[in-house]
XYZ file of C-alpha atoms in Angstrom:
682
model
C 59.312 16.105 26.513
C 56.171 17.523 24.910
C 52.736 15.990 25.465
C 51.334 16.674 21.992
C 51.729 13.823 19.537
C 50.457 12.855 16.103
C 47.600 10.340 16.082
C 48.095 7.093 14.226
C 46.303 6.680 10.900
C 43.617 4.257 12.137
C 42.571 6.484 15.052
C 42.514 9.568 12.836
C 40.402 7.748 10.240
C 37.858 6.645 12.860
C 37.542 10.179 14.229
C 37.129 11.650 10.757
C 34.609 8.969 9.824
C 32.457 9.988 12.791
C 31.729 13.337 11.119
C 30.853 11.918 7.707
C 29.214 8.579 8.600
C 26.658 9.011 11.379
C 24.359 6.097 10.506
C 23.509 3.800 7.549
C 21.660 6.694 5.918
C 24.965 8.583 5.586
C 26.569 5.684 3.707
C 23.660 5.425 1.268
C 23.681 9.176 0.649
C 27.386 9.284 -0.205
C 27.275 6.231 -2.472
C 24.110 7.286 -4.319
C 25.489 10.777 -4.920
C 28.644 9.203 -6.375
C 26.427 7.163 -8.701
C 24.554 10.294 -9.813
C 27.859 12.075 -10.460
C 28.930 9.086 -12.588
C 26.019 9.741 -14.971
C 24.003 6.668 -14.001
C 20.504 6.094 -15.358
C 19.877 3.136 -13.015
C 20.729 3.078 -9.301
C 19.760 0.059 -7.219
C 20.181 0.086 -3.444
C 19.876 -3.049 -1.340
C 19.959 -3.081 2.465
C 19.660 -5.673 5.209
C 18.820 -5.054 8.850
C 18.385 -1.349 8.279
C 21.750 -1.110 6.510
C 23.829 -2.434 9.401
C 24.473 -5.886 7.932
C 24.584 -4.829 4.283
C 24.378 -1.765 2.067
C 24.860 -2.466 -1.634
C 24.636 0.253 -4.301
C 24.775 -0.785 -7.947
C 24.740 1.584 -10.925
C 25.361 1.682 -14.669
C 27.508 4.799 -14.518
C 30.871 5.500 -16.119
C 32.796 3.047 -13.923
C 36.455 3.235 -12.856
C 39.785 1.957 -14.098
C 42.019 -0.297 -11.960
C 44.318 2.576 -11.003
C 41.407 4.613 -9.652
C 40.052 1.823 -7.435
C 42.814 1.987 -4.846
C 43.201 5.755 -5.117
C 39.467 6.269 -4.465
C 39.834 5.047 -0.864
C 42.630 7.475 -0.002
C 41.465 10.370 2.161
C 40.919 13.613 0.210
C 41.264 11.816 -3.124
C 38.685 13.054 -5.656
C 38.151 13.393 -9.387
C 35.914 16.442 -9.013
C 38.347 19.137 -7.897
C 41.797 20.178 -8.997
C 42.370 23.358 -6.972
C 40.642 25.754 -4.589
C 39.122 27.772 -7.437
C 37.029 24.784 -8.504
C 34.975 25.157 -5.309
C 33.371 28.216 -6.907
C 32.184 26.267 -9.924
C 30.965 22.918 -8.625
C 28.836 20.763 -10.921
C 28.980 17.570 -8.867
C 27.344 16.407 -5.639
C 30.555 15.074 -4.110
C 33.876 16.899 -3.942
C 35.511 16.474 -0.517
C 37.156 13.102 -1.159
C 36.256 11.823 2.321
C 33.278 9.515 1.840
C 34.866 6.241 0.686
C 37.780 6.553 3.112
C 35.367 7.199 5.998
C 33.128 4.259 5.046
C 36.141 1.944 4.790
C 37.261 3.024 8.279
C 34.068 1.743 9.960
C 33.030 -1.249 7.820
C 34.135 -4.083 5.582
C 33.818 -2.967 1.980
C 34.078 -4.467 -1.492
C 33.850 -2.530 -4.739
C 33.620 -3.869 -8.284
C 33.839 -1.480 -11.226
C 34.333 -1.599 -14.978
C 34.572 0.982 -17.714
C 31.968 0.839 -20.463
C 33.295 -1.049 -23.459
C 35.880 -2.894 -21.372
C 36.014 -6.697 -21.505
C 36.621 -7.009 -17.783
C 36.564 -5.075 -14.524
C 38.303 -5.093 -11.159
C 37.324 -5.795 -7.569
C 38.888 -4.350 -4.422
C 38.325 -5.593 -0.849
C 39.105 -3.395 2.148
C 39.074 -3.824 5.917
C 40.575 -1.280 8.292
C 44.186 -2.167 9.018
C 44.532 -4.682 6.175
C 46.254 -4.385 2.802
C 43.788 -3.755 -0.078
C 43.323 -6.745 -2.377
C 42.612 -6.066 -6.077
C 41.482 -8.841 -8.428
C 40.411 -8.938 -12.066
C 37.026 -10.394 -13.063
C 34.310 -10.235 -15.684
C 31.988 -7.259 -15.158
C 29.683 -4.969 -17.088
C 30.047 -1.209 -17.200
C 29.250 0.520 -13.926
C 30.050 0.151 -10.235
C 28.862 -2.158 -7.463
C 29.784 -1.322 -3.843
C 28.936 -3.571 -0.886
C 29.342 -2.260 2.654
C 29.068 -4.948 5.351
C 29.003 -4.913 9.155
C 28.780 -1.161 9.571
C 30.375 0.119 12.816
C 31.683 -3.359 13.627
C 34.759 -1.716 15.156
C 32.858 1.085 16.954
C 30.363 -0.722 19.235
C 29.291 2.515 20.924
C 28.110 3.993 17.610
C 26.219 0.840 16.661
C 24.562 0.759 20.094
C 22.919 4.131 19.521
C 21.362 3.189 16.194
C 17.588 2.792 16.247
C 15.511 -0.202 15.216
C 16.258 -1.619 11.737
C 12.782 -0.597 10.538
C 13.462 3.014 11.514
C 16.879 3.078 9.821
C 15.321 1.514 6.719
C 12.673 4.228 6.734
C 15.298 6.977 6.748
C 17.039 5.390 3.770
C 13.738 5.000 1.936
C 12.872 8.647 2.576
C 16.210 9.847 1.169
C 15.932 7.718 -1.961
C 12.337 8.868 -2.437
C 13.559 12.467 -2.466
C 16.243 11.708 -5.043
C 13.749 9.754 -7.144
C 11.447 12.797 -7.189
C 14.279 15.235 -7.868
C 15.908 13.158 -10.626
C 13.128 11.664 -12.776
C 15.694 10.853 -15.470
C 17.201 8.156 -13.196
C 15.539 4.864 -12.320
C 15.787 4.180 -8.575
C 15.190 0.781 -7.037
C 15.248 -0.020 -3.300
C 15.374 -3.530 -1.843
C 15.147 -4.144 1.904
C 15.653 -7.632 3.337
C 15.153 -9.090 -0.167
C 11.830 -7.306 -0.622
C 11.393 -4.597 -3.270
C 10.306 -1.420 -1.485
C 9.932 0.640 -4.658
C 11.057 0.731 -8.274
C 10.551 3.753 -10.541
C 10.956 1.844 -13.811
C 9.133 3.489 -16.751
C 8.343 6.594 -14.704
C 10.066 9.419 -16.517
C 8.185 12.448 -15.200
C 7.922 14.032 -11.784
C 4.123 13.848 -11.941
C 4.249 10.075 -12.433
C 6.550 9.702 -9.465
C 4.417 11.920 -7.227
C 1.491 9.678 -8.125
C 3.604 6.595 -7.361
C 4.853 7.734 -3.960
C 1.858 9.731 -2.706
C -1.029 7.954 -4.422
C -2.938 8.347 -7.684
C -5.511 10.592 -6.008
C -2.804 13.259 -5.721
C -2.507 13.725 -9.493
C -5.387 16.250 -9.747
C -3.835 18.130 -6.831
C -0.496 18.812 -8.568
C 0.264 22.367 -9.652
C 3.327 22.521 -11.881
C 5.438 25.658 -12.199
C 7.536 24.992 -15.338
C 11.238 25.768 -15.325
C 11.566 29.544 -15.470
C 14.546 31.900 -15.473
C 13.607 34.333 -12.700
C 16.984 36.123 -12.927
C 19.999 35.819 -15.257
C 21.332 32.228 -15.039
C 18.990 31.455 -12.138
C 16.211 28.946 -12.712
C 13.247 27.739 -10.687
C 10.945 24.738 -11.167
C 8.248 23.632 -8.720
C 5.644 20.953 -8.185
C 3.115 22.110 -5.609
C 0.207 20.227 -4.123
C -2.936 22.243 -3.528
C -3.659 23.593 -0.090
C -6.215 20.816 0.461
C -3.246 18.452 0.915
C -1.053 19.299 3.889
C 1.013 17.669 6.625
C 1.635 18.456 10.271
C 5.404 18.836 9.773
C 7.874 19.993 7.110
C 9.009 16.509 6.071
C 7.328 16.783 2.648
C 8.827 20.164 1.745
C 11.601 19.047 -0.627
C 14.323 21.349 -1.946
C 17.011 20.721 -4.550
C 19.761 23.157 -5.481
C 21.777 22.156 -8.536
C 20.525 18.583 -8.126
C 21.475 18.312 -4.449
C 18.983 17.615 -1.630
C 19.114 20.577 0.739
C 17.758 21.347 4.197
C 17.148 25.058 4.673
C 14.904 26.846 7.146
C 15.059 29.951 4.953
C 13.681 28.022 1.971
C 11.000 26.446 4.192
C 9.896 29.895 5.313
C 9.782 31.230 1.747
C 7.633 28.326 0.560
C 5.262 28.633 3.515
C 4.974 32.374 2.936
C 3.661 31.565 -0.535
C 0.942 29.405 1.055
C 0.189 32.070 3.669
C -3.502 32.220 4.722
C -4.252 29.022 2.767
C -3.089 26.575 5.436
C -4.198 26.389 9.033
C -1.917 26.790 12.007
C 0.427 23.838 12.376
C -0.129 22.633 8.796
C 2.601 22.582 6.153
C 2.541 22.206 2.362
C 3.648 19.276 0.231
C 5.945 20.613 -2.475
C 9.055 19.957 -4.558
C 11.225 23.002 -5.328
C 14.191 22.765 -7.718
C 16.655 25.641 -8.024
C 19.598 26.098 -10.374
C 22.056 28.771 -9.234
C 25.549 29.805 -10.364
C 28.265 27.886 -8.521
C 29.960 31.043 -7.277
C 26.776 32.116 -5.440
C 26.463 29.056 -3.202
C 28.685 27.493 -0.551
C 28.191 23.776 0.079
C 31.437 23.309 1.991
C 29.865 23.923 5.418
C 29.508 20.425 6.848
C 30.837 17.039 5.674
C 27.268 15.806 5.191
C 26.760 18.552 2.549
C 23.092 18.992 3.508
C 23.436 22.652 4.443
C 24.117 25.421 1.996
C 24.655 29.167 1.983
C 23.328 31.401 -0.785
C 25.187 34.671 -1.196
C 22.206 36.744 -2.360
C 19.138 34.960 -1.010
C 16.558 37.763 -1.239
C 15.848 37.417 -5.015
C 15.501 33.646 -4.557
C 13.095 34.124 -1.663
C 10.942 36.629 -3.527
C 10.850 34.427 -6.636
C 9.621 31.416 -4.649
C 6.947 33.457 -2.864
C 5.760 35.141 -6.057
C 5.567 32.005 -8.198
C 3.932 29.933 -5.440
C 1.247 32.562 -4.847
C 0.622 33.048 -8.546
C 0.388 29.300 -9.216
C -2.015 28.727 -6.326
C -4.127 31.691 -7.399
C -4.341 30.540 -11.013
C -5.206 27.012 -9.911
C -7.898 28.276 -7.538
C -9.878 29.812 -10.395
C -11.026 26.466 -11.761
C -9.955 24.016 -9.097
C -13.432 22.934 -8.017
C -14.117 21.525 -11.456
C -11.100 19.231 -11.331
C -10.773 18.302 -7.671
C -11.765 14.815 -6.545
C -15.126 14.891 -4.771
C -13.647 14.369 -1.301
C -11.389 17.419 -1.677
C -14.038 19.824 -2.979
C -14.834 22.537 -0.470
C -18.309 22.189 0.983
C -19.207 25.818 0.708
C -22.550 27.195 1.681
C -24.028 30.478 0.605
C -24.913 31.984 3.949
C -26.849 34.877 2.395
C -30.565 34.611 3.184
C -32.727 34.005 0.155
C -35.680 36.159 -0.716
C -38.130 36.489 -3.539
C -37.447 38.825 -6.403
C -40.622 39.623 -8.308
C -40.276 40.425 -11.960
C -42.710 41.243 -14.735
C -46.107 41.315 -13.068
C -49.266 41.927 -15.120
C -52.918 41.604 -14.226
C -55.380 39.275 -15.894
C -58.965 39.682 -14.680
C -59.301 38.098 -11.243
C -55.943 36.363 -11.268
C -52.417 37.488 -11.884
C -49.563 35.713 -13.604
C -46.300 36.233 -11.836
C -42.778 35.163 -12.578
C -40.552 34.724 -9.581
C -36.936 33.811 -9.091
C -34.962 32.978 -5.970
C -31.577 34.602 -5.675
C -29.344 35.900 -2.868
C -30.507 39.185 -1.369
C -28.186 42.038 -2.203
C -30.223 44.789 -0.564
C -33.077 44.949 1.878
C -35.585 45.969 -0.785
C -37.618 43.822 -3.144
C -38.156 45.598 -6.440
C -41.131 45.136 -8.736
C -41.347 45.848 -12.415
C -44.558 46.553 -14.297
C -43.270 45.513 -17.722
C -45.186 42.937 -19.758
C -44.519 39.305 -19.091
C -42.094 37.719 -21.577
C -42.513 34.193 -22.838
C -38.972 33.290 -21.846
C -39.671 34.017 -18.196
C -41.026 31.111 -16.160
C -44.483 32.059 -14.846
C -46.673 30.554 -12.222
C -50.392 31.210 -11.913
C -51.474 31.945 -8.385
C -55.090 31.043 -7.800
C -57.283 33.416 -5.775
C -54.623 36.092 -5.633
C -55.254 38.103 -2.465
C -52.964 41.071 -3.200
C -50.497 39.879 -0.587
C -47.353 38.306 -1.935
C -46.659 34.824 -0.502
C -44.134 34.647 2.326
C -40.604 33.458 1.702
C -40.996 29.857 2.992
C -43.993 29.344 0.699
C -42.096 30.601 -2.341
C -39.184 28.314 -1.550
C -41.499 25.349 -1.270
C -43.132 26.023 -4.627
C -40.254 27.140 -6.787
C -37.076 25.425 -5.562
C -36.115 21.805 -5.204
C -35.609 20.727 -1.624
C -31.970 19.834 -2.219
C -31.218 23.436 -3.167
C -32.548 24.749 0.105
C -29.883 23.777 2.591
C -30.984 23.171 6.147
C -28.532 25.731 7.417
C -29.949 28.492 5.233
C -33.483 27.735 6.369
C -32.494 27.751 10.035
C -30.791 31.120 9.588
C -33.869 32.518 7.901
C -36.064 31.213 10.720
C -33.836 32.773 13.376
C -34.085 36.093 11.599
C -37.897 35.775 11.947
C -38.374 37.727 8.783
C -41.713 38.243 7.075
C -42.147 40.070 3.808
C -45.403 41.570 2.673
C -45.866 43.115 -0.741
C -49.238 44.865 -1.036
C -50.209 44.915 -4.696
C -53.113 47.064 -5.822
C -54.942 46.585 -9.085
C -54.788 50.252 -9.894
C -51.915 50.942 -12.252
C -51.601 54.433 -10.822
C -50.531 53.160 -7.440
C -46.864 52.295 -7.309
C -45.982 48.961 -5.689
C -44.978 49.155 -2.075
C -42.998 46.874 0.192
C -43.036 46.364 3.908
C -40.625 44.508 6.239
C -41.935 43.252 9.545
C -39.322 42.359 12.135
C -39.361 41.571 15.803
C -36.033 43.266 16.408
C -36.146 46.288 18.669
C -33.261 47.784 16.686
C -34.933 47.151 13.321
C -32.095 44.976 12.000
C -32.188 43.930 8.403
C -32.886 40.244 7.774
C -29.278 39.654 6.683
C -27.927 41.224 9.866
C -30.226 39.137 11.998
C -29.259 36.001 10.105
C -25.550 36.656 10.604
C -26.098 37.157 14.313
C -28.126 33.968 14.530
C -25.336 32.080 12.807
C -22.648 33.120 15.305
C -24.539 32.153 18.443
C -26.842 29.163 18.153
C -29.087 29.695 21.163
C -31.591 26.972 21.864
C -35.160 28.191 21.256
C -36.376 25.881 23.985
C -33.442 25.069 26.280
C -33.574 21.535 27.640
C -35.099 21.378 31.092
C -32.767 18.617 32.205
C -30.002 19.858 34.442
C -26.646 18.162 34.585
C -23.424 18.354 36.537
C -19.733 18.070 35.779
C -17.799 16.946 38.843
C -18.364 19.570 41.544
C -20.204 21.969 39.215
C -23.909 21.243 39.651
C -27.273 22.425 38.336
C -25.893 23.294 34.903
C -28.266 23.999 32.048
C -27.331 24.218 28.391
C -27.596 27.577 26.607
C -26.212 26.773 23.163
C -23.094 26.918 20.981
C -20.873 29.935 20.312
C -19.280 30.259 16.857
C -19.492 26.483 16.388
C -16.518 26.154 18.750
C -17.643 26.647 22.338
C -20.500 25.226 24.384
C -22.271 27.692 26.662
C -23.885 26.589 29.925
C -25.087 28.337 33.056
C -26.105 27.872 36.647
C -26.863 30.270 39.479
C -23.135 30.914 39.954
C -22.496 32.241 36.454
C -21.653 31.452 32.833
C -19.490 28.495 31.752
C -17.643 28.548 28.419
C -16.507 25.070 27.372
C -14.033 24.295 24.574
C -15.704 21.507 22.608
C -12.422 20.163 21.172
C -10.530 19.858 24.457
C -13.692 18.485 26.071
C -14.014 15.668 23.525
C -10.251 15.077 23.481
C -10.199 14.425 27.237
C -13.125 11.999 26.925
C -11.483 10.038 24.101
C -8.107 10.013 25.841
C -9.426 8.437 29.018
C -11.642 6.067 27.047
C -8.726 4.784 24.944
C -6.393 4.583 27.922
C -8.894 2.591 29.958
C -9.617 0.122 27.172
C -5.901 -0.415 26.539
C -5.176 -0.995 30.222
C -8.125 -3.339 30.642
C -7.565 -4.913 27.222
C -11.198 -4.394 26.298
C -10.605 -2.925 22.866
C -13.663 -2.570 20.658
C -13.089 -1.953 16.965
C -15.754 -0.730 14.585
C -15.520 -2.095 11.056
C -15.741 0.402 8.221
C -18.334 -0.180 5.542
C -15.757 0.835 2.934
C -12.068 0.406 3.852
C -9.857 3.467 3.380
C -6.723 3.011 1.256
C -3.581 4.936 2.201
C -0.365 5.203 0.178
C 2.727 5.600 2.344
C 6.254 6.768 1.684
C 9.004 4.294 2.646
C 9.660 6.145 5.897
C 5.968 6.260 6.792
C 5.716 2.553 6.027
C 8.639 1.726 8.310
C 7.056 3.775 11.101
C 3.763 1.953 10.615
C 5.494 -1.426 10.804
C 7.256 -0.310 13.971
C 4.010 0.578 15.759
C 1.498 -1.731 14.075
C 0.961 -3.805 17.237
C 0.274 -0.737 19.359
C -2.166 0.556 16.740
C -3.948 -2.796 16.828
C -4.128 -2.582 20.618
C -5.914 0.753 20.232
C -8.514 -0.700 17.878
C -7.097 0.110 14.437
C -7.179 -2.745 11.938
C -4.736 -1.972 9.123
C -3.824 -4.469 6.407
C -1.214 -4.430 3.668
C -2.706 -3.900 0.219
C 0.078 -3.938 -2.336
C 3.307 -1.998 -2.641
C 3.371 0.609 0.175
C -0.440 0.616 0.156
C -2.526 -0.184 3.216
C -6.219 -0.509 4.021
C -7.794 0.864 7.190
C -10.524 -1.699 7.851
C -11.559 -0.782 11.399
C -11.125 2.085 13.847
C -11.478 2.409 17.626
C -15.003 2.722 18.911
C -15.716 6.363 19.631
C -13.985 7.857 16.605
C -16.385 9.381 14.070
C -16.484 7.204 10.966
C -16.891 10.185 8.649
C -13.605 11.810 9.676
C -10.643 11.929 7.288
C -9.025 8.650 8.334
C -6.240 8.941 5.777
C -5.158 12.301 7.193
C -5.486 10.887 10.722
C -3.108 8.003 9.989
C -0.578 10.193 8.149
C -0.531 12.718 10.995
C -0.124 9.934 13.551
C 2.839 8.503 11.649
C 4.416 11.946 11.237
C 4.179 12.581 14.982
C 5.704 9.194 15.750
C 8.548 9.766 13.272
C 9.552 12.887 15.184
C 9.938 11.033 18.488
C 13.448 10.360 19.769
C 14.410 7.043 21.403
C 10.815 5.947 21.665
C 10.008 2.970 23.914
C 6.920 0.725 23.622
C 5.335 2.433 26.645
C 5.997 5.928 25.291
C 4.833 4.826 21.851
C 1.526 3.607 23.243
C 1.026 6.792 25.281
C 1.761 8.962 22.243
C -0.641 6.956 20.121
C -3.386 7.418 22.695
C -2.675 11.161 22.880
C -2.581 11.660 19.136
C -5.587 9.462 18.387
C -7.654 11.348 20.956
C -6.536 14.723 19.587
C -7.055 13.852 15.919
C -10.351 12.085 16.580
C -11.937 14.795 18.725
C -14.516 17.150 17.277
C -12.797 20.254 15.924
C -13.520 23.927 16.297
C -15.963 25.351 13.729
C -18.011 22.145 13.872
C -21.750 22.450 14.445
C -23.108 20.342 17.313
C -26.711 19.416 17.919
C -28.315 19.741 21.335
C -27.986 15.994 21.822
C -24.287 16.140 20.871
C -23.568 18.821 23.449
C -25.522 17.118 26.231
C -23.828 13.793 25.488
C -20.355 15.329 25.637
C -21.079 17.141 28.888
C -22.590 14.077 30.543
C -19.597 11.943 29.542
C -17.175 14.563 30.840
C -18.628 14.050 34.315
C -17.340 10.467 34.205
C -13.671 11.207 33.470
C -10.984 11.515 36.119
C -9.652 14.927 35.073
C -12.376 17.224 33.772
C -10.268 20.390 33.871
C -7.683 20.041 31.075
C -7.072 18.067 27.908
C -4.073 15.657 27.755
C -1.916 18.522 26.447
C -2.751 20.760 29.407
C -5.184 23.153 27.715
C -8.204 24.163 29.827
C -11.672 22.777 29.149
C -13.791 25.197 31.215
C -13.739 28.924 31.726
C -16.155 30.371 34.262
C -17.426 33.938 34.433
C -19.083 34.325 37.809
C -22.162 36.426 38.452
C -20.056 38.669 40.675
C -17.709 39.353 37.743
C -20.632 40.094 35.450
C -22.153 42.477 37.993
C -18.803 44.233 38.322
C -18.392 44.516 34.544
C -21.806 46.119 34.142
C -21.414 48.204 37.318
C -24.477 46.755 38.962
C -22.990 46.659 42.436
C -22.490 43.525 44.494
C -24.153 40.289 43.511
C -26.338 38.555 46.079
C -28.033 35.236 45.471
């Protein structure tokens, strides 16, 4: 007798359901896509306990007749395909005919539906192994499906679900994507009888971006209108400027023919368009909508229908890259005029200023001169002997001594102090430039110019200024010596490229990464205060408001106690809006707290099977990393000495919490060997 036998229907249904229905999110996705296919303009989703106790999806779509109700729950029953050829011309999101049968196999389900214009509708109740019951009742046009007790008959699957807040967040994230991708449909989400979001009266993508990401994002939106980049191939995009980014790809949204898609190839194409505009580890926020011929795509790869294959992807890739780059370039031309103040780049003209003398004439014992400050383009200062024009601002210089005033004096007289940035003045001082312009009264003698520099290589002032900017060496190094653990008699030299602290002792040169240094200090400080429960919070003068997506909100709710233990005080402030009122002592108050919180939540979302202990450790790690001083940040002498003195008090002064080194030592012996000076002897 053979050992192979046919499985019974219930066992086969449970196995098949395992591929289609992985968690409550899968149920919501299948039901919402059915509602979209039915032409709905209103889709309301209600969940309880993260979708385990209840998932209800109500729409005003086309509805179903009585005969279709029972047929809809048969496996491989669908209204969207008739034969294999229809797979090459799909216009619907669903087509496999597996979703309702799979949901019914792992839950208790009721569905009520009525055709528009009908005086009544029908209701069907299903439980695995029982006979379907169909009843007639009064109903309006559309469909209402209620899924209860998900995985009640598969305890192992229910056991591996995460916390209800996390499952709710996944559902909220999916519906947010569909709400952004289908602005013609009103989406409403209710969780545990509380309205999470409702897109009523929001009929444009821009309005919905503002609703989900915050009103301050509106000036950051760059719209690429629907364009036909190839015959019967269309592209539409909503990009956020490079000033807005995330630390993962969660906010890179892609739709192909109205379907939410996950595609690494599309991610790479979008990020290539932002190339050089975003830092390492940062990702754009964007919505990309593609319309492609049905015979060029294959959705029938996985039952979840999230993956897709595009037959000829190269033209699609190049179109995305080209239009993203062009849109960002066009927006960059005038962006500073429209950006909110906090997003405007704080640029500084690093070119040293000098005096340009124009239109000099002589009047008896004094001379009237007109001067203007502008960036130096060359190392020469030109003089013109043309008559003074009335339109040129002139200044009378009393007791003119034939020597043109030095640059600092001209700045003081002719420019407002706010225009002379401290950085520019310090660069000019480091260059130690003096300019003398001997002016003789004789018209026959041509004006001359002389540069006096202390450089042995006769560098130009601009070259000297650039060098001074890269290495900020202390003019008078502090006499106080300090130690870090077993490294003694250290003295501070200065800062290299605004990223590294330089120190020395008789043994050699020490290069210290300022970010990893500060990160280690903050990490041990936060960890100690949490363990000893001596948290100190610093109140903000002005609270910071943060708008969260549903998934971010669920993550925040999940870890709100741990955040409070670290010193964050965060309060609810309306629908998916929160106020940061206080931060842990030690974090700089002028840092971007909104970006800090969003990055923290994104990192926590990515964690698998997180426990309270792991959650707290991750929060400490991430808060220390995000709160530490970054590379390319100027530090004062006091800042550097404070950091180094505090590093001596930590337990591990060698690496940051992520394992990156803090110190790098170049010994005197190594330096002697490099410069071929023989052996080093103290």
